mmCIF file of C-alpha atoms in Angstrom:
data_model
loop_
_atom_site.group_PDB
_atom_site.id
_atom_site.type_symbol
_atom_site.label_atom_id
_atom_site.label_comp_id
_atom_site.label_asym_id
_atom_site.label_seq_id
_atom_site.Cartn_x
_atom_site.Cartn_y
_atom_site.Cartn_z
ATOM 1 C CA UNK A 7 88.647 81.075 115.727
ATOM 2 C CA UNK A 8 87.987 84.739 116.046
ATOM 3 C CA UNK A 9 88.492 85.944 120.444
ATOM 4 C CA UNK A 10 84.704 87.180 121.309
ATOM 5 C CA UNK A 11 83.768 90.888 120.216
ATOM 6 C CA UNK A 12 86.313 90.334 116.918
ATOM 7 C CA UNK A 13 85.062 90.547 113.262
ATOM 8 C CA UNK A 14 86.486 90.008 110.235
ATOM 9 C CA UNK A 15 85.430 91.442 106.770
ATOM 10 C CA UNK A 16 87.049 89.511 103.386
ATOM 11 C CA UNK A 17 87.233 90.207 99.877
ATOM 12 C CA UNK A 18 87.748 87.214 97.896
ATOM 13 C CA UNK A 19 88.847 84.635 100.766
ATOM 14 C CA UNK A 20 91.277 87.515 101.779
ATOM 15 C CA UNK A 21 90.699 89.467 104.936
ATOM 16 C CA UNK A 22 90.915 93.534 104.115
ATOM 17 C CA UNK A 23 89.694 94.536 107.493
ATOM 18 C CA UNK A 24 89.306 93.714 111.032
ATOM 19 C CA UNK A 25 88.204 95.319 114.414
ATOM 20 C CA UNK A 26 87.244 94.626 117.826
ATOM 21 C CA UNK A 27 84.096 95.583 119.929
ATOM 22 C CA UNK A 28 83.080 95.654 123.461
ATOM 23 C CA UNK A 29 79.549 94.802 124.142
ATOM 24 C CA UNK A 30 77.744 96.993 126.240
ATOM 25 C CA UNK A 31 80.168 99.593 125.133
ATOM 26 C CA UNK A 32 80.426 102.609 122.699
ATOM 27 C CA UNK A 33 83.173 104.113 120.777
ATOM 28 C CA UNK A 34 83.788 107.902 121.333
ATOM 29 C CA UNK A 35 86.248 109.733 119.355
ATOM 30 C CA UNK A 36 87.879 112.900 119.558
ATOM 31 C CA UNK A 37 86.785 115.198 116.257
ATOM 32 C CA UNK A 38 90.072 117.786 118.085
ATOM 33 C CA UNK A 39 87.735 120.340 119.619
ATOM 34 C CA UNK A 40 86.797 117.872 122.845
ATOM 35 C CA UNK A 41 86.743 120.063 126.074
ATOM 36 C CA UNK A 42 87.619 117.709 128.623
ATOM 37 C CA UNK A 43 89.105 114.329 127.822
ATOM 38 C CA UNK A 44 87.496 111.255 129.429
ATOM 39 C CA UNK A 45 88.588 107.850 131.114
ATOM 40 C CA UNK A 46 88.246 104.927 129.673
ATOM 41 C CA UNK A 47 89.736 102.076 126.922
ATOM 42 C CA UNK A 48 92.509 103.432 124.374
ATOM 43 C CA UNK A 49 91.784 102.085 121.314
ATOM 44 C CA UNK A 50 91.627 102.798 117.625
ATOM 45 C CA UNK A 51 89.121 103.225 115.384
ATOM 46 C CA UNK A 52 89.017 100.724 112.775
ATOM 47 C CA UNK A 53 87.685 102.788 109.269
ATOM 48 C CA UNK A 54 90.124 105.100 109.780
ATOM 49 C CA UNK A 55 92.952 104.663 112.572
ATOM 50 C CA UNK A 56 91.631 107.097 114.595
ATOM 51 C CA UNK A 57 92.453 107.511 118.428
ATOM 52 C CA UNK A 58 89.144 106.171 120.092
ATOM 53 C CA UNK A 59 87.921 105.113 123.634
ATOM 54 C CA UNK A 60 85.863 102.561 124.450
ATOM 55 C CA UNK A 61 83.038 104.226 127.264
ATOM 56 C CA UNK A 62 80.245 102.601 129.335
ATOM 57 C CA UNK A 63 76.670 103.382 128.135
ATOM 58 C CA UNK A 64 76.314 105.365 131.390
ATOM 59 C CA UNK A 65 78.563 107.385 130.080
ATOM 60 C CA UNK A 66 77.723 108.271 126.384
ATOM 61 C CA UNK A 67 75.883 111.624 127.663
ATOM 62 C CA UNK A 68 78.705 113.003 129.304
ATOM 63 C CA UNK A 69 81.036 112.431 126.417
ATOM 64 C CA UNK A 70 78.776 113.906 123.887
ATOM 65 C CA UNK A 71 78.705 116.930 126.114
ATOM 66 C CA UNK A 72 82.255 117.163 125.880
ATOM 67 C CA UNK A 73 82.088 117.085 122.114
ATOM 68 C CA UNK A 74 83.352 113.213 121.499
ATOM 69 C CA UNK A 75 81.672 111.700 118.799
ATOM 70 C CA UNK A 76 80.202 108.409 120.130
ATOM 71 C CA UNK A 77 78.489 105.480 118.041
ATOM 72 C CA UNK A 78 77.267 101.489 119.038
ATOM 73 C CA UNK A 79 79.280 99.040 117.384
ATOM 74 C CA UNK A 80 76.637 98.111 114.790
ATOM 75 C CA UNK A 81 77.858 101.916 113.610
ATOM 76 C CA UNK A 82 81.595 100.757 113.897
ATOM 77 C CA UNK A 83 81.345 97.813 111.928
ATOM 78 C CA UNK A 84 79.456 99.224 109.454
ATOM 79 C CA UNK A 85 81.384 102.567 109.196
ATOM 80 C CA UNK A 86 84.538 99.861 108.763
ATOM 81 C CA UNK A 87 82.387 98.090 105.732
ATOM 82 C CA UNK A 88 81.696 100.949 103.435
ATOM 83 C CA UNK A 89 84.905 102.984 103.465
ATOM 84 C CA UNK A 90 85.983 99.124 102.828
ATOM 85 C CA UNK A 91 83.686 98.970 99.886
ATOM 86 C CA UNK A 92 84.731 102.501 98.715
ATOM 87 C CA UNK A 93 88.551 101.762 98.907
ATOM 88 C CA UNK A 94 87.699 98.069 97.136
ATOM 89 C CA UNK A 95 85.100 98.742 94.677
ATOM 90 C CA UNK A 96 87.212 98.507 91.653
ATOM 91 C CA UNK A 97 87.732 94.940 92.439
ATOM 92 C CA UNK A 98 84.274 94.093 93.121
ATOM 93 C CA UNK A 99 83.241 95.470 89.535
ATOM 94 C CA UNK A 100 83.983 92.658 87.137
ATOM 95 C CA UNK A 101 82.312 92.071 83.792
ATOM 96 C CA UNK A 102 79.467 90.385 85.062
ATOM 97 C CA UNK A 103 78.528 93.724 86.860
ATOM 98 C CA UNK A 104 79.269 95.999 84.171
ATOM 99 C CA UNK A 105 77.507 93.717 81.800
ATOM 100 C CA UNK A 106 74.561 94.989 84.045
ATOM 101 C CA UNK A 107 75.704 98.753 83.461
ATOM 102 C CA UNK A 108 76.024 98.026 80.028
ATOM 103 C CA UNK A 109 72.462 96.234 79.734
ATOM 104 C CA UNK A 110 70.653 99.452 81.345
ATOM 105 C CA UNK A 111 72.057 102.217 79.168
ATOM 106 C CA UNK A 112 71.217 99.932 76.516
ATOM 107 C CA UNK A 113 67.940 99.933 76.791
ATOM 108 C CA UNK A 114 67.629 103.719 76.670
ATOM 109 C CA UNK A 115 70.562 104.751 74.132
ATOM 110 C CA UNK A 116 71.519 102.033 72.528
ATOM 111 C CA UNK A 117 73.251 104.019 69.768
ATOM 112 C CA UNK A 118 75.866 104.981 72.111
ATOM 113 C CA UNK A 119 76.785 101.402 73.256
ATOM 114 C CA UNK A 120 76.475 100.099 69.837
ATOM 115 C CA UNK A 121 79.399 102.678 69.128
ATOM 116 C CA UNK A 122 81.718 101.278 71.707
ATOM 117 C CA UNK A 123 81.808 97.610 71.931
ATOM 118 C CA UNK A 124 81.707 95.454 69.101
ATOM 119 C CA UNK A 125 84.198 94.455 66.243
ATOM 120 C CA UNK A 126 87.089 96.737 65.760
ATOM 121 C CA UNK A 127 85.700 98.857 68.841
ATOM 122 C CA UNK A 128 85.686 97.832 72.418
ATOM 123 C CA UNK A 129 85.436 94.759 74.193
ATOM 124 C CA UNK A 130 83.725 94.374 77.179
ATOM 125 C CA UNK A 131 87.076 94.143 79.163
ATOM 126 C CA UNK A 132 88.236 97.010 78.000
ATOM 127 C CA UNK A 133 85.071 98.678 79.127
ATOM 128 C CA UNK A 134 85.505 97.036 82.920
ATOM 129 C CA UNK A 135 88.887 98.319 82.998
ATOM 130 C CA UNK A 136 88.032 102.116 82.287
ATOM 131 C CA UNK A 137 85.243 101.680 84.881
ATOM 132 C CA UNK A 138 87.874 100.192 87.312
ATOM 133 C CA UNK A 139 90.436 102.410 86.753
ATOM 134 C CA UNK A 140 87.739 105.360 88.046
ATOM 135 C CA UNK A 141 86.427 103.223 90.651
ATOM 136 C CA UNK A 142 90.278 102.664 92.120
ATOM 137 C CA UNK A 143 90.291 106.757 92.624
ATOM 138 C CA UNK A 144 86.965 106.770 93.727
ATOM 139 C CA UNK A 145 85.376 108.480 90.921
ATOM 140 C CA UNK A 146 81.580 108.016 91.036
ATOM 141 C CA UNK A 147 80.320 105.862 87.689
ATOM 142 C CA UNK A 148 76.484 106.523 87.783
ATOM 143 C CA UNK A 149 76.808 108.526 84.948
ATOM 144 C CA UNK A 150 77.343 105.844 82.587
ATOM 145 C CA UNK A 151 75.927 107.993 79.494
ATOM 146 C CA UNK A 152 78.727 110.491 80.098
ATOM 147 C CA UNK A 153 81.239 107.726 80.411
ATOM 148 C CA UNK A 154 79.831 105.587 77.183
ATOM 149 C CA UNK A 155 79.865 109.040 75.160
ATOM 150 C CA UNK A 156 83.114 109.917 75.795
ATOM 151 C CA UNK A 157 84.708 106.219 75.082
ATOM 152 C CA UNK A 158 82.929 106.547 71.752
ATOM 153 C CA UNK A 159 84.277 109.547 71.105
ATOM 154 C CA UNK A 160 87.761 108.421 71.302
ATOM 155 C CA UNK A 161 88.162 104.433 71.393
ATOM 156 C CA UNK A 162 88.429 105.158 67.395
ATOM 157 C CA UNK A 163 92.026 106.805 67.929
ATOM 158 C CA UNK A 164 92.767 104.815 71.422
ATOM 159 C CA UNK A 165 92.128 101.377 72.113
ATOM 160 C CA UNK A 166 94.558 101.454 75.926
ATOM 161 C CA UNK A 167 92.104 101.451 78.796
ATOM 162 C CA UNK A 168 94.538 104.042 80.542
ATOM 163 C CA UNK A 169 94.642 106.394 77.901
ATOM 164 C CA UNK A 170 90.408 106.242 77.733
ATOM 165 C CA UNK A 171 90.201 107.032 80.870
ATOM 166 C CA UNK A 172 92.296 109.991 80.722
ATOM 167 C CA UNK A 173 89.260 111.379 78.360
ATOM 168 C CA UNK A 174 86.677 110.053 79.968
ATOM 169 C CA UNK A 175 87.904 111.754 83.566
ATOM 170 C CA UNK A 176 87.908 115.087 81.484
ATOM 171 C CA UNK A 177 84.291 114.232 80.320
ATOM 172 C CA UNK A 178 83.265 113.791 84.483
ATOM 173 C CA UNK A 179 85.225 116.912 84.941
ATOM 174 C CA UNK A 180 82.611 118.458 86.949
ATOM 175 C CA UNK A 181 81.440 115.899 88.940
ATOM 176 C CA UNK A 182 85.208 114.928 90.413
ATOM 177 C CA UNK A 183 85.825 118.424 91.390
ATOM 178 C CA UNK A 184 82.346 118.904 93.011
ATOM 179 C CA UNK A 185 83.432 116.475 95.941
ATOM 180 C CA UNK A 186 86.226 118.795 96.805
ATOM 181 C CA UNK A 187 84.980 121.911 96.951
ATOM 182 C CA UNK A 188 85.789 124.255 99.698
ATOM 183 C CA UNK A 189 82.853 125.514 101.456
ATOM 184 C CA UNK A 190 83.246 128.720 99.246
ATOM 185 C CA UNK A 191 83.101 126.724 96.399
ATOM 186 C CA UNK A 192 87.034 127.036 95.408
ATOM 187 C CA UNK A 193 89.819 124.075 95.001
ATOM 188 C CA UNK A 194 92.146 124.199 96.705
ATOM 189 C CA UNK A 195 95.075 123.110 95.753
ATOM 190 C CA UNK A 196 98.769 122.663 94.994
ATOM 191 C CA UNK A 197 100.376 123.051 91.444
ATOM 192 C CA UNK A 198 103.527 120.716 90.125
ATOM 193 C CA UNK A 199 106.403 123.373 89.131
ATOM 194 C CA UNK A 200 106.935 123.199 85.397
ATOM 195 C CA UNK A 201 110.981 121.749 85.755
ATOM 196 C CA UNK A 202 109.164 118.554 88.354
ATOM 197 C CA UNK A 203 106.449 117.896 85.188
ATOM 198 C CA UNK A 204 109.408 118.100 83.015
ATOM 199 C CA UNK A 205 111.282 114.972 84.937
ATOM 200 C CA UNK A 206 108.427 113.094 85.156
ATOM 201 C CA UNK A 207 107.222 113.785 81.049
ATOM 202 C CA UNK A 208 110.958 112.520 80.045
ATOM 203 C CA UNK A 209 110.500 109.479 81.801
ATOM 204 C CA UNK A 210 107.724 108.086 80.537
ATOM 205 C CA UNK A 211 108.124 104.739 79.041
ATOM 206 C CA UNK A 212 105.540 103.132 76.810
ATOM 207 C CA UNK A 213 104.858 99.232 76.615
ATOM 208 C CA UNK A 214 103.818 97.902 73.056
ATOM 209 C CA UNK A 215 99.918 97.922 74.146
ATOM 210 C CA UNK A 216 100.065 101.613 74.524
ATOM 211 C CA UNK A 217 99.876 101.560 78.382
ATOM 212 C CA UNK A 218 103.031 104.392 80.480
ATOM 213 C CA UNK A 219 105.051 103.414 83.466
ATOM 214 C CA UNK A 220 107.785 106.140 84.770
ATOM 215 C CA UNK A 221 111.265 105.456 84.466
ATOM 216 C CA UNK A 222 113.408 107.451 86.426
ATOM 217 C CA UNK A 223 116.248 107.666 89.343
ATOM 218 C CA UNK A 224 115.302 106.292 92.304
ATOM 219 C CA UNK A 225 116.846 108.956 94.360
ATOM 220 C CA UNK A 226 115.177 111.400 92.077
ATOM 221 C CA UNK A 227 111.810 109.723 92.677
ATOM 222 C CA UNK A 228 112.146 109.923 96.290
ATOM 223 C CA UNK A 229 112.522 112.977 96.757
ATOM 224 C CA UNK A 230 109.560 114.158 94.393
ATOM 225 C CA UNK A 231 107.729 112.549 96.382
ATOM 226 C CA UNK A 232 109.373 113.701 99.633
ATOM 227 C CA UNK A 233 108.513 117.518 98.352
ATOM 228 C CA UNK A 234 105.004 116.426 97.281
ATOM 229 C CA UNK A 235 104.682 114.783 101.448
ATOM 230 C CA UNK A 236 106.175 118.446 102.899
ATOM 231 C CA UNK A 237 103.824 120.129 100.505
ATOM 232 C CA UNK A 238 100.512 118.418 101.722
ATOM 233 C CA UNK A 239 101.279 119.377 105.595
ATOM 234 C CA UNK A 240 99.455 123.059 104.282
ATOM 235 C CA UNK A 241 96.150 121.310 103.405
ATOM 236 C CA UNK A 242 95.363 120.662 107.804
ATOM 237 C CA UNK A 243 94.494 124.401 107.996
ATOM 238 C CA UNK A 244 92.448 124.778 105.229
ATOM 239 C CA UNK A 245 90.144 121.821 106.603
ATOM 240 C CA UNK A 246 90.304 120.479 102.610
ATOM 241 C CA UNK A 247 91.041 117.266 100.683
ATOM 242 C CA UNK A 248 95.044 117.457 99.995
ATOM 243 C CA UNK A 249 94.964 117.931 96.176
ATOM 244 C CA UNK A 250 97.628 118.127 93.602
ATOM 245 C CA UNK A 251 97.202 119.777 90.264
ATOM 246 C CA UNK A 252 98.965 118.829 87.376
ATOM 247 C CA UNK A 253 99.059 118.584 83.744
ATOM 248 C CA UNK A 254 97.755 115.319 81.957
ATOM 249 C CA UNK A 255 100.303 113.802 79.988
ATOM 250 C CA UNK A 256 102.047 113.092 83.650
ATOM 251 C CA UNK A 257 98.944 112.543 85.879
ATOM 252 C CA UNK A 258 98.624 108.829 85.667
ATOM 253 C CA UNK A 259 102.154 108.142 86.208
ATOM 254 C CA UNK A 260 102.560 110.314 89.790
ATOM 255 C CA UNK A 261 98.881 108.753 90.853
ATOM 256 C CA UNK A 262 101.198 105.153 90.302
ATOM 257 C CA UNK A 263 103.799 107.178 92.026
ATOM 258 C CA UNK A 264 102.783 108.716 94.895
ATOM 259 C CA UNK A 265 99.795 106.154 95.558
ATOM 260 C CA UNK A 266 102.033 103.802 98.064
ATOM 261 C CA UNK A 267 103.336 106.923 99.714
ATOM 262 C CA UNK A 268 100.945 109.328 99.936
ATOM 263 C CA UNK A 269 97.662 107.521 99.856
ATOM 264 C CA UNK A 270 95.386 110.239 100.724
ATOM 265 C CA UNK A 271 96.374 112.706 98.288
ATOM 266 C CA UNK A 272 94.159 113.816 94.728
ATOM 267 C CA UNK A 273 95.530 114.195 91.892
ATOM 268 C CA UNK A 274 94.263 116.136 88.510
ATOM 269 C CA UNK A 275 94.734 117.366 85.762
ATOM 270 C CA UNK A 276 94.177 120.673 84.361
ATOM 271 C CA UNK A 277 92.096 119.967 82.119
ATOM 272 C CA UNK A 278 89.956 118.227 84.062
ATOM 273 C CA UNK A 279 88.648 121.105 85.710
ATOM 274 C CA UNK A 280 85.776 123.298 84.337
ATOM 275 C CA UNK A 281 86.277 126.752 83.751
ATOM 276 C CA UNK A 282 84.103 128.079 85.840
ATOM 277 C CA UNK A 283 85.703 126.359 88.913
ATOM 278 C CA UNK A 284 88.190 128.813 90.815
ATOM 279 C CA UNK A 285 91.233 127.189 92.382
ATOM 280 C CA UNK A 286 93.111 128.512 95.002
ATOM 281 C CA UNK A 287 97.177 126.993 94.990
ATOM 282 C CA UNK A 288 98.286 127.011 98.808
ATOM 283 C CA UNK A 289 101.507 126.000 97.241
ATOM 284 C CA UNK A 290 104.310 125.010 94.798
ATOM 285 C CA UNK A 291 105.781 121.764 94.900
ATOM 286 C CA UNK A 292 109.306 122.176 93.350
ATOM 287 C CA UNK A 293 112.948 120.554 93.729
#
């Protein structure tokens, strides 16, 4: 049913992408230092929304001179697939997977598993939904020793999969902040003004399974967010990932927050961040 040159790519039954190619064609895009724009097809590129033409292979030499960035559609779809996979992989982790995970830490330190899941510990949900909870912020989970030691460390006290992975984020401090690194190895980032952290701590609600929600005004809500939008505008000429720093008891909640709205936008915690790491604030997001 698909027009010719159309793909589709679903999760589950459900499409989560789609895209069009020409054959015979490739896709140049404009990185914003092009010297001389070129004819041919408007379109958009399908990863990321980007503005895009569609040129003749006679004419992929010439663009690249220009400074387009051209690629075949075999790179287009594929480009489209793993940002897809990236943005999905939390629901494409389910317990058979992380039985796997589970499985090969095993057999090297099994202490450390036996310490997490098992009567009065954790199940293996529980487990899934820590690793899933990561995944959703694209948090890498190769380091499943760092992640197991940390959930035995704690899943004593807590037993909420949202509150684990609070702790076990702080254990992978490093390796979250190493993928946003300026090239002279600073953060950069803006910090939450003490009186917005305030709002958002007194409006934390807690269910009787020990997972938070936020509860407050609407109107208030919006225009947190609103601030936090205006705020992230200062990240284009740094040439950096727009990050927001705040303090822990309230970082869960704005992620929930501000994911809808501003869906590009980091957000940590302080103490998430090793010491050694210097951050730079290009800003202060207050009411």
């Amino acid at each position: 049913q698909l027009r010719p040159g159309e793909y589709q790519i679903l999760l589950k039954g459900n499409i989560i992408g789609k895209g069009s190619l020409l054959p015979d064609y490739y896709l140049a895009m404009d990185p914003g230092d092009v010297s001389e724009p070129m004819d041919g097809i408007s379109t958009k590129e399908p990863a990321y929304g980007l503005d895009a033409i569609w040129i003749k292979s006679n004419q992929k030499d010439e663009a690249s001179f220009r400074g387009y960035t051209v690629v075949n559609g075999a790179t287009v779809v594929v480009t489209h697939l793993t940002k897809l996979i990236e943005d999905n992989a939390h629901l494409l982790l389910g317990r058979q997977e992380a039985q796997y995970l589970v499985d090969q830490l095993k057999s090297t330190n099994p202490k450390v598993v036996e310490e997490v899941i098992g009567p009065d510990k954790l199940t293996l949900g529980d487990c899934v939904k820590v690793l899933q909870n990561l995944l959703a912020e694209k948090i890498n989970i190769r380091d499943t020793l760092t992640i197991f030691e940390s959930l035995a460390d704690h899943c004593k006290t807590a037993k909420n999969p949202d509150v684990l992975t609070r702790y076990v984020r702080k254990a992978l401090g490093r390796g979250i902040c190493a993928k946003y690194l300026s090239y002279n190895e600073e953060l950069v980032v803006l910090t939450l003004d003490r009186a917005v952290e305030d709002i958002l701590i007194s409006g934390i609600q807690y269910r009787d399974d020990g997972s938070s929600f936020l509860q407050i005004e609407p109107s208030m809500a919006q225009n947190i967010l609103q601030k936090i939008a205006g705020s992230v505008d200062k990240f284009q000429d740094t040439g950096t990932q727009p990050i927001l720093l705040c303090g822990s008891l309230v970082r869960w909640e704005l992620k929930q927050l501000s994911s809808r709205f501003i869906p590009g936008l980091v957000i940590l915690a302080f103490d998430e961040i090793p010491p050694d790491i210097k951050t730079k604030s290009v800003g202060i997001v207050s009411l």
